[in-house]
PDB file of C-alpha atoms in Angstrom:
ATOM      1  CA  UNK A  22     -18.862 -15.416 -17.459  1.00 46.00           C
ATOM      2  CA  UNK A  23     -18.587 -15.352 -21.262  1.00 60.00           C
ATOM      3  CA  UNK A  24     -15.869 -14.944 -22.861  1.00 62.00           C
ATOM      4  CA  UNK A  25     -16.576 -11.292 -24.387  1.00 69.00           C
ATOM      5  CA  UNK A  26     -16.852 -10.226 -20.903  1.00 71.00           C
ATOM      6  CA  UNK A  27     -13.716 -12.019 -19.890  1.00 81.00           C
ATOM      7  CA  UNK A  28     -11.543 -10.705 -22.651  1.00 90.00           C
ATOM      8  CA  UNK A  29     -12.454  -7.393 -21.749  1.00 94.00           C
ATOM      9  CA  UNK A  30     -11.842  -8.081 -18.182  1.00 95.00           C
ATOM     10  CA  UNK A  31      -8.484  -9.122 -19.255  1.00 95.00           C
ATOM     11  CA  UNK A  32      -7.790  -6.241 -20.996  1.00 96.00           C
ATOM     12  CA  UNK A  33      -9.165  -3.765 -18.442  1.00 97.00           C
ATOM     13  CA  UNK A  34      -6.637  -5.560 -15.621  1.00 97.00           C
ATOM     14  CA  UNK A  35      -3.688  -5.242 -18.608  1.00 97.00           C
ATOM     15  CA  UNK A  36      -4.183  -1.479 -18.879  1.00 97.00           C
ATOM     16  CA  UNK A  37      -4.710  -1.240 -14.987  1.00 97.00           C
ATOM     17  CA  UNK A  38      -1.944  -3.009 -14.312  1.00 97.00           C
ATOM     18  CA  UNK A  39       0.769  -0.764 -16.416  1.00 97.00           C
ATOM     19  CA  UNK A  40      -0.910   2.205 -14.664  1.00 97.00           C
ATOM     20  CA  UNK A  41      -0.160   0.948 -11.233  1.00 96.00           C
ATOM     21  CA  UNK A  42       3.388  -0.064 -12.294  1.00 96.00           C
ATOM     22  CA  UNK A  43       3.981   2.995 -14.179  1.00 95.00           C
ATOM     23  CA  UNK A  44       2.263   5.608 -12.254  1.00 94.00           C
ATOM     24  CA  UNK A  45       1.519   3.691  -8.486  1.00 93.00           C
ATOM     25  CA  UNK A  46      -1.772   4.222  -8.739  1.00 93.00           C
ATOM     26  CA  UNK A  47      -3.936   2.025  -6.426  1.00 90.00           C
ATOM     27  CA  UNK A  48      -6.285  -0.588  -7.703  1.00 93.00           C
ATOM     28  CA  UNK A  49      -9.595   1.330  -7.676  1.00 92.00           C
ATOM     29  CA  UNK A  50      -8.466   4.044  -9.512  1.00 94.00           C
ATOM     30  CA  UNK A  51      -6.440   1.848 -12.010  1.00 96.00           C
ATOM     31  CA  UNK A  52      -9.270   0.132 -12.830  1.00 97.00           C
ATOM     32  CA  UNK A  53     -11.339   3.093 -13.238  1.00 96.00           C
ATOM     33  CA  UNK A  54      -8.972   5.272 -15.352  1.00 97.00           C
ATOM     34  CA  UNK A  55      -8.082   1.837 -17.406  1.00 97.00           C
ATOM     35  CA  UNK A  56     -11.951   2.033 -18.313  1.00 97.00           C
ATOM     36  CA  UNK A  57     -11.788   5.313 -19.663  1.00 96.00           C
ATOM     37  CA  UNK A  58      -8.917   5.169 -21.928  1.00 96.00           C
ATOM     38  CA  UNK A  59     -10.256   2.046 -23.256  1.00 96.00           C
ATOM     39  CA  UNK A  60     -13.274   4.115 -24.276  1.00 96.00           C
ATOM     40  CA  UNK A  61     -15.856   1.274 -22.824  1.00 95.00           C
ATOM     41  CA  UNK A  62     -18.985   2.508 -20.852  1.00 94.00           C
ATOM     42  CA  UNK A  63     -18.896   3.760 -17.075  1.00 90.00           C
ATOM     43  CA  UNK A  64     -20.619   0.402 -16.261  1.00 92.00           C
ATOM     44  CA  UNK A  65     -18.550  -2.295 -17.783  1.00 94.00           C
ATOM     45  CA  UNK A  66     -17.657  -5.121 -14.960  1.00 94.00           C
ATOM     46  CA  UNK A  67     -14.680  -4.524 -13.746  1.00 95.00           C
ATOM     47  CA  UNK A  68     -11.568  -7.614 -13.360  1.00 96.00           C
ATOM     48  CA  UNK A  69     -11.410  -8.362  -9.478  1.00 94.00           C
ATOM     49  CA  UNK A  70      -8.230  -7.483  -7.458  1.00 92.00           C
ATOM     50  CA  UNK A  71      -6.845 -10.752  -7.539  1.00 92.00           C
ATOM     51  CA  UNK A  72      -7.239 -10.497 -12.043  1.00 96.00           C
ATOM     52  CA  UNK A  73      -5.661  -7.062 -11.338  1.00 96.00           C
ATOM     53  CA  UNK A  74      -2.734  -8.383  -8.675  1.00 95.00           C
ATOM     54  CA  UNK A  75      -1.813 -11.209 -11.031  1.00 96.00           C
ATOM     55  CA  UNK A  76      -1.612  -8.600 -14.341  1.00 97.00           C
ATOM     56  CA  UNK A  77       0.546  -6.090 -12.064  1.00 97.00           C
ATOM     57  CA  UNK A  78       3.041  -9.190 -10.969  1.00 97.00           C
ATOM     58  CA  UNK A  79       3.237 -10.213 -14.964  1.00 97.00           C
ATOM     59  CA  UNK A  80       3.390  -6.561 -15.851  1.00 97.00           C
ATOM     60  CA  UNK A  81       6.826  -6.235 -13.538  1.00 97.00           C
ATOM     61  CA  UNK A  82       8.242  -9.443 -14.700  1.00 97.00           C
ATOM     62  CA  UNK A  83       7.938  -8.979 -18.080  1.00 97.00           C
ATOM     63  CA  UNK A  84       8.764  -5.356 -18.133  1.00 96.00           C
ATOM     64  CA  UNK A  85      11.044  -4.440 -14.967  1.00 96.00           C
ATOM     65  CA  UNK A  86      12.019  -7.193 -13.188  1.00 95.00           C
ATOM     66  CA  UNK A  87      15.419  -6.368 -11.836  1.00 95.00           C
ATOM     67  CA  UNK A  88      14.592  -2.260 -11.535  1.00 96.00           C
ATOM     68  CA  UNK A  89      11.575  -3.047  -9.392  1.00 96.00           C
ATOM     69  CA  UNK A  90      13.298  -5.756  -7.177  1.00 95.00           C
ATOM     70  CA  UNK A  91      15.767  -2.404  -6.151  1.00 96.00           C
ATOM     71  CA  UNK A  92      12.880  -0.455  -5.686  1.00 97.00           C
ATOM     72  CA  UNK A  93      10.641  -2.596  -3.551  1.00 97.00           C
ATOM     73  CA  UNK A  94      13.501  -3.363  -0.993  1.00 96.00           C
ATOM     74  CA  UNK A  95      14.628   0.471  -0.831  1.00 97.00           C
ATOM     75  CA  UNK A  96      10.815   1.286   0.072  1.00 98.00           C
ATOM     76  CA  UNK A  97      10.736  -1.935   2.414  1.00 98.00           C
ATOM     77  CA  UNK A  98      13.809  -0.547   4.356  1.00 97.00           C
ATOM     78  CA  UNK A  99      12.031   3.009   4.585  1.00 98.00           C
ATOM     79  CA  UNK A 100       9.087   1.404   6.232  1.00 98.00           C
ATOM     80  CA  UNK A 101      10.938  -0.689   8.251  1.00 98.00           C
ATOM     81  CA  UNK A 102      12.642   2.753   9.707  1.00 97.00           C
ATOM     82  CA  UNK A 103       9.505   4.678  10.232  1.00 98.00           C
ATOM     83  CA  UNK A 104       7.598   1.455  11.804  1.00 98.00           C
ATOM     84  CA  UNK A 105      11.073   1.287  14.265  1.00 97.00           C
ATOM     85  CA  UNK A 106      10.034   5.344  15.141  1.00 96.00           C
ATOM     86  CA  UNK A 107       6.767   4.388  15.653  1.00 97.00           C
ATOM     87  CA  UNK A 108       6.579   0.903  17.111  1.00 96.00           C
ATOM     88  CA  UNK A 109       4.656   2.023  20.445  1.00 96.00           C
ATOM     89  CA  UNK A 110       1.344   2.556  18.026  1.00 97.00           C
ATOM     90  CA  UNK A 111       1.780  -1.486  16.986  1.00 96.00           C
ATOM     91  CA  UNK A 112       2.683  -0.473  12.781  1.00 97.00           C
ATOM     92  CA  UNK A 113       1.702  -2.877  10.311  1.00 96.00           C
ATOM     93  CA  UNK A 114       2.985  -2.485   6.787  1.00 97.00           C
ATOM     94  CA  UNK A 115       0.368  -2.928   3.991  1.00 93.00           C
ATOM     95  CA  UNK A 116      -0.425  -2.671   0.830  1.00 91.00           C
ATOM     96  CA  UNK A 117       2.116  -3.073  -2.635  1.00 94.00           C
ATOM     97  CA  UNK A 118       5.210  -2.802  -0.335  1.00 96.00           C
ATOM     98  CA  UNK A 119       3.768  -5.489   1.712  1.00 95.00           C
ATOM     99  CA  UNK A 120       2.563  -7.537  -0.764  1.00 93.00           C
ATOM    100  CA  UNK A 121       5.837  -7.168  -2.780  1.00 95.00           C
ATOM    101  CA  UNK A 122       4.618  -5.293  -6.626  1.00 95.00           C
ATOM    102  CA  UNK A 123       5.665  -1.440  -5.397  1.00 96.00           C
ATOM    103  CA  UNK A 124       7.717   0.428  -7.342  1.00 97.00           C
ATOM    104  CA  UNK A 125       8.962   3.802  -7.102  1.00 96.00           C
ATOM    105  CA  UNK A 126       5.824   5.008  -7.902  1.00 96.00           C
ATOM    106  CA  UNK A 127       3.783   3.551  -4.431  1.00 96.00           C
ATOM    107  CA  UNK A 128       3.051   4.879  -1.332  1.00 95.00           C
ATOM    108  CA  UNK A 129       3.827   3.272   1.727  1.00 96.00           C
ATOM    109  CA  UNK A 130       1.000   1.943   4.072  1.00 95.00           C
ATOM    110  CA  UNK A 131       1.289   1.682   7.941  1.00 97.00           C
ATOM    111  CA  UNK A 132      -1.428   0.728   9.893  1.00 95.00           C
ATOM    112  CA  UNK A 133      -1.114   2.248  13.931  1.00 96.00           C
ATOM    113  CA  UNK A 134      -3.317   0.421  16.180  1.00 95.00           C
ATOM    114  CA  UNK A 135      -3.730   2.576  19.487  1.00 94.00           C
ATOM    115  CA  UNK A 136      -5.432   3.181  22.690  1.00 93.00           C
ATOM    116  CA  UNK A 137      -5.502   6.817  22.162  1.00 94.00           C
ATOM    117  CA  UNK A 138      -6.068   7.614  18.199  1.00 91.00           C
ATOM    118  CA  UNK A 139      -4.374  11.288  18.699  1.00 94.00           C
ATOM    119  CA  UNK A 140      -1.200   9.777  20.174  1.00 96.00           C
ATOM    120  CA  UNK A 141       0.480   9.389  16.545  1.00 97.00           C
ATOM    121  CA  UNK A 142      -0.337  12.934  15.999  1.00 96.00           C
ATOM    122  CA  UNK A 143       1.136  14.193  19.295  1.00 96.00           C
ATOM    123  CA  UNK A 144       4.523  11.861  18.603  1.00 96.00           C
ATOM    124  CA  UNK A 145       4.727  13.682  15.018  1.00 97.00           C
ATOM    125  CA  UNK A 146       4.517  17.130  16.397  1.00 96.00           C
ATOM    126  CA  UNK A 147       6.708  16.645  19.601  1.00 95.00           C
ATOM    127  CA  UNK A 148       9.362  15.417  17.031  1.00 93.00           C
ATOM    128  CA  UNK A 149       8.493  18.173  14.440  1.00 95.00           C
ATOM    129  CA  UNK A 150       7.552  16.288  11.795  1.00 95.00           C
ATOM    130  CA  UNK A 151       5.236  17.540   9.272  1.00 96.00           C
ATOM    131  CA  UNK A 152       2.317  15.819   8.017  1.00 97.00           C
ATOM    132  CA  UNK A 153      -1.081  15.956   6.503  1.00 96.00           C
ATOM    133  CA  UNK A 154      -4.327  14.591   8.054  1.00 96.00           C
ATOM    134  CA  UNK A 155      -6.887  13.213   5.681  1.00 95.00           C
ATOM    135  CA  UNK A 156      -8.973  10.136   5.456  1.00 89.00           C
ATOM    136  CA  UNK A 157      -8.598   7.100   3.696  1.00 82.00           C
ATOM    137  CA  UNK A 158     -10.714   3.918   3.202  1.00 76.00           C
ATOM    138  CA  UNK A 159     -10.158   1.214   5.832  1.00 77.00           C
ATOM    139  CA  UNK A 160     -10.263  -2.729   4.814  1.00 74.00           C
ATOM    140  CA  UNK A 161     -13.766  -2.854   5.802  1.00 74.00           C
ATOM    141  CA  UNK A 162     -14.427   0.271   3.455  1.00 74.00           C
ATOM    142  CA  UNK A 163     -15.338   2.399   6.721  1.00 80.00           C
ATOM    143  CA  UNK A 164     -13.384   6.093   6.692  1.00 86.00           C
ATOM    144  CA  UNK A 165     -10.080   5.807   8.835  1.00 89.00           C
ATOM    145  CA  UNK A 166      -8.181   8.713   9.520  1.00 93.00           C
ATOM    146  CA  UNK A 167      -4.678   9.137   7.931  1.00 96.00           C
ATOM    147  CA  UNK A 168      -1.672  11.257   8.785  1.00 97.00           C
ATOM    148  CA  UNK A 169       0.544  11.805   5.889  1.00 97.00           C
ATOM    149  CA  UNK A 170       4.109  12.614   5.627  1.00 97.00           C
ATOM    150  CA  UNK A 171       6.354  13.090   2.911  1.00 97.00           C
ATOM    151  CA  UNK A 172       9.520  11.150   3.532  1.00 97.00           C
ATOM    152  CA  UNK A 173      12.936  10.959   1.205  1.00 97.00           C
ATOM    153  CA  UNK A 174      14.678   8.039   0.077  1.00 97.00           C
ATOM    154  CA  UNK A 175      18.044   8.134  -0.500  1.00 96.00           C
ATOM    155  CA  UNK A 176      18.208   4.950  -1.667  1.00 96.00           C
ATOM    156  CA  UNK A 177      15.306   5.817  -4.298  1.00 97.00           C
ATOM    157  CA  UNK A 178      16.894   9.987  -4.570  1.00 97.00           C
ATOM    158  CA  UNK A 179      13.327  11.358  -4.570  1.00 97.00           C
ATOM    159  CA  UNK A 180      10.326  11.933  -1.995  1.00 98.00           C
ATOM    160  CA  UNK A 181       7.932   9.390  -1.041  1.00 97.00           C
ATOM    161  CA  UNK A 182       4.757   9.427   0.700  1.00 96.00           C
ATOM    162  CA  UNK A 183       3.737   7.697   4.055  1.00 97.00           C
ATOM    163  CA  UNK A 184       0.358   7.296   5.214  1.00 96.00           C
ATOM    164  CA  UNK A 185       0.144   6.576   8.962  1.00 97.00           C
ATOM    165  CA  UNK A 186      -3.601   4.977   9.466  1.00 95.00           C
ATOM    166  CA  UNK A 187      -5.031   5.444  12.272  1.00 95.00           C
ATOM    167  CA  UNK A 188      -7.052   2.635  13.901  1.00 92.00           C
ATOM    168  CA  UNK A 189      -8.375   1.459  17.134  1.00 89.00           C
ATOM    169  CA  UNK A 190      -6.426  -0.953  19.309  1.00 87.00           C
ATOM    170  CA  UNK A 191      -9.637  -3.292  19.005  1.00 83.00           C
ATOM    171  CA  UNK A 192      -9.259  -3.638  15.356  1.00 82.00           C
ATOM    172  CA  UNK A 193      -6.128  -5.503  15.548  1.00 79.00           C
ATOM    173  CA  UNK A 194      -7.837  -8.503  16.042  1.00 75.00           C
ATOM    174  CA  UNK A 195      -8.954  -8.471  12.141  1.00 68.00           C
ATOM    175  CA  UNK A 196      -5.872  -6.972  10.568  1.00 71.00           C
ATOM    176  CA  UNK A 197      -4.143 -10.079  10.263  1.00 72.00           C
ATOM    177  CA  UNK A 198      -7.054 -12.213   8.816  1.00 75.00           C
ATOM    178  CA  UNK A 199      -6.614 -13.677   4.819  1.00 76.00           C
ATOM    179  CA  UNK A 200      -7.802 -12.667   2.485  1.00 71.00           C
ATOM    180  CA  UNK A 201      -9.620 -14.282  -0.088  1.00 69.00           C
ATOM    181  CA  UNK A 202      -6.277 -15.447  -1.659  1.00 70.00           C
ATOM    182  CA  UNK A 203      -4.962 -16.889   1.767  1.00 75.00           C
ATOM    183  CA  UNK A 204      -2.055 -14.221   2.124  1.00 77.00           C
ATOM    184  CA  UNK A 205      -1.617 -12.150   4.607  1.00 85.00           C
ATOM    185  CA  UNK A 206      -2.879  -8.615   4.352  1.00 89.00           C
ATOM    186  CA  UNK A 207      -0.161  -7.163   6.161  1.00 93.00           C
ATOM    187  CA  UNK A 208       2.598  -7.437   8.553  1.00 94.00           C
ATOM    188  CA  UNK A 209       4.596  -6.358  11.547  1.00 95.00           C
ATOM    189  CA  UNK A 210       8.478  -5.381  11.897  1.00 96.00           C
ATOM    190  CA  UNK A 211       9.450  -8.904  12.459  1.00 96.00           C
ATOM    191  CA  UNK A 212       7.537 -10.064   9.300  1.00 94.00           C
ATOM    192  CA  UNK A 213       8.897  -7.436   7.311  1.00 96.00           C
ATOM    193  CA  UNK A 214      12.200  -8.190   8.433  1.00 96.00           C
ATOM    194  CA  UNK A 215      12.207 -11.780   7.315  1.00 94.00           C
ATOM    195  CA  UNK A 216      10.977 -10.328   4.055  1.00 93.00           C
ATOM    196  CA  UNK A 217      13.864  -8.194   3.535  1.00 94.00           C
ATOM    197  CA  UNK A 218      15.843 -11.009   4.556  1.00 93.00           C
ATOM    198  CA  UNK A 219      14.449 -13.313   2.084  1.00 84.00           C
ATOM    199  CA  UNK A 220      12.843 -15.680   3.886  1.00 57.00           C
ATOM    200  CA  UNK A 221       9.610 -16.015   3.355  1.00 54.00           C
ATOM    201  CA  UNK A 222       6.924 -14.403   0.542  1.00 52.00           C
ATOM    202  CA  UNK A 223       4.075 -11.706   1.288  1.00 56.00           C
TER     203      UNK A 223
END
């Protein structure tokens, strides 16, 4: 790579990274938007996740260390809670909450691994809980289906949303692979709970 190309990686994953802080957006789209406002063209290479992960963790220690170290554990705890309701689907916690750069600006990512797919969806509505089904991408990029519900923190005193994936039972064989940086990708109740207890590091 020259370095033209890498400053203006750099600087792509700088922007990106105070839009995912600032406004929770995910990676994809940071990148994207980051592109625009720096007025370069559509097809300028984009800085890899791992560029973009280690601008977001620099972004939040320079600029909101001790606010986003509140915020993370309140939206830990929340997920903890709602993988608790749901433990009979097999929840695993991904994404920034997992991974430990969320602020109050993220989502929160459970993955349900099931026998029968509509069995989250039956468990919401028995317990009259609204959501909203959709689709998102999966970690192999294939459509899963997502249930979404809109959840308040206390801790946080606004709304937050939860997206309940939807996967087969199967697939938990390749959720808990590395990835190319050796971390997990996500984790179960127990792991989270040894997060929130400060044991170990996503």
């Amino acid at each position: 790579m020259d370095a033209s190309r890498d400053d203006t990686s750099h600087e792509i994953a700088a922007v990106a990274a105070r839009l995912v802080v600032e406004e929770g957006l995910e990676y994809a789209a940071a990148k994207r938007r980051a592109v625009k406002q720096l007025g370069l063209p559509a097809r300028t290479p984009l800085p890899d996740n791992a560029m973009l992960d280690a601008a977001v963790r620099e972004d939040i220690a320079v600029f909101c260390p001790e606010t986003q170290a509140v915020e993370l554990r309140a939206l830990r705890e929340l997920a903890l809670l709602w993988m608790v309701r749901l433990q009979a689907f097999r929840p695993h916690l991904g994404g920034a909450v997992w991974h430990g750069t969320a602020t109050r600006h993220s989502d929160i990512y459970l993955q349900l691994f099931c026998e029968d797919p509509k069995a989250p969806e039956w468990t919401l509505l028995d317990h009259r809980v609204e959501y909203h089904p959709g689709t998102v991408n999966g970690w192999r990029g294939e459509p899963v289906e997502a249930l979404t519900l809109r959840v308040r923190s206390e801790a946080l005193g606004q709304w937050v949303l939860v997206h309940l994936m939807v996967h087969d039972l199967d697939d938990q064989r390749g959720a808990l692979k590395p990835d190319a940086q050796g971390r997990k990708p996500r984790g179960d109740a127990a792991a989270l709970r040894r997060l929130l207890a400060g044991e170990v590091a996503a």
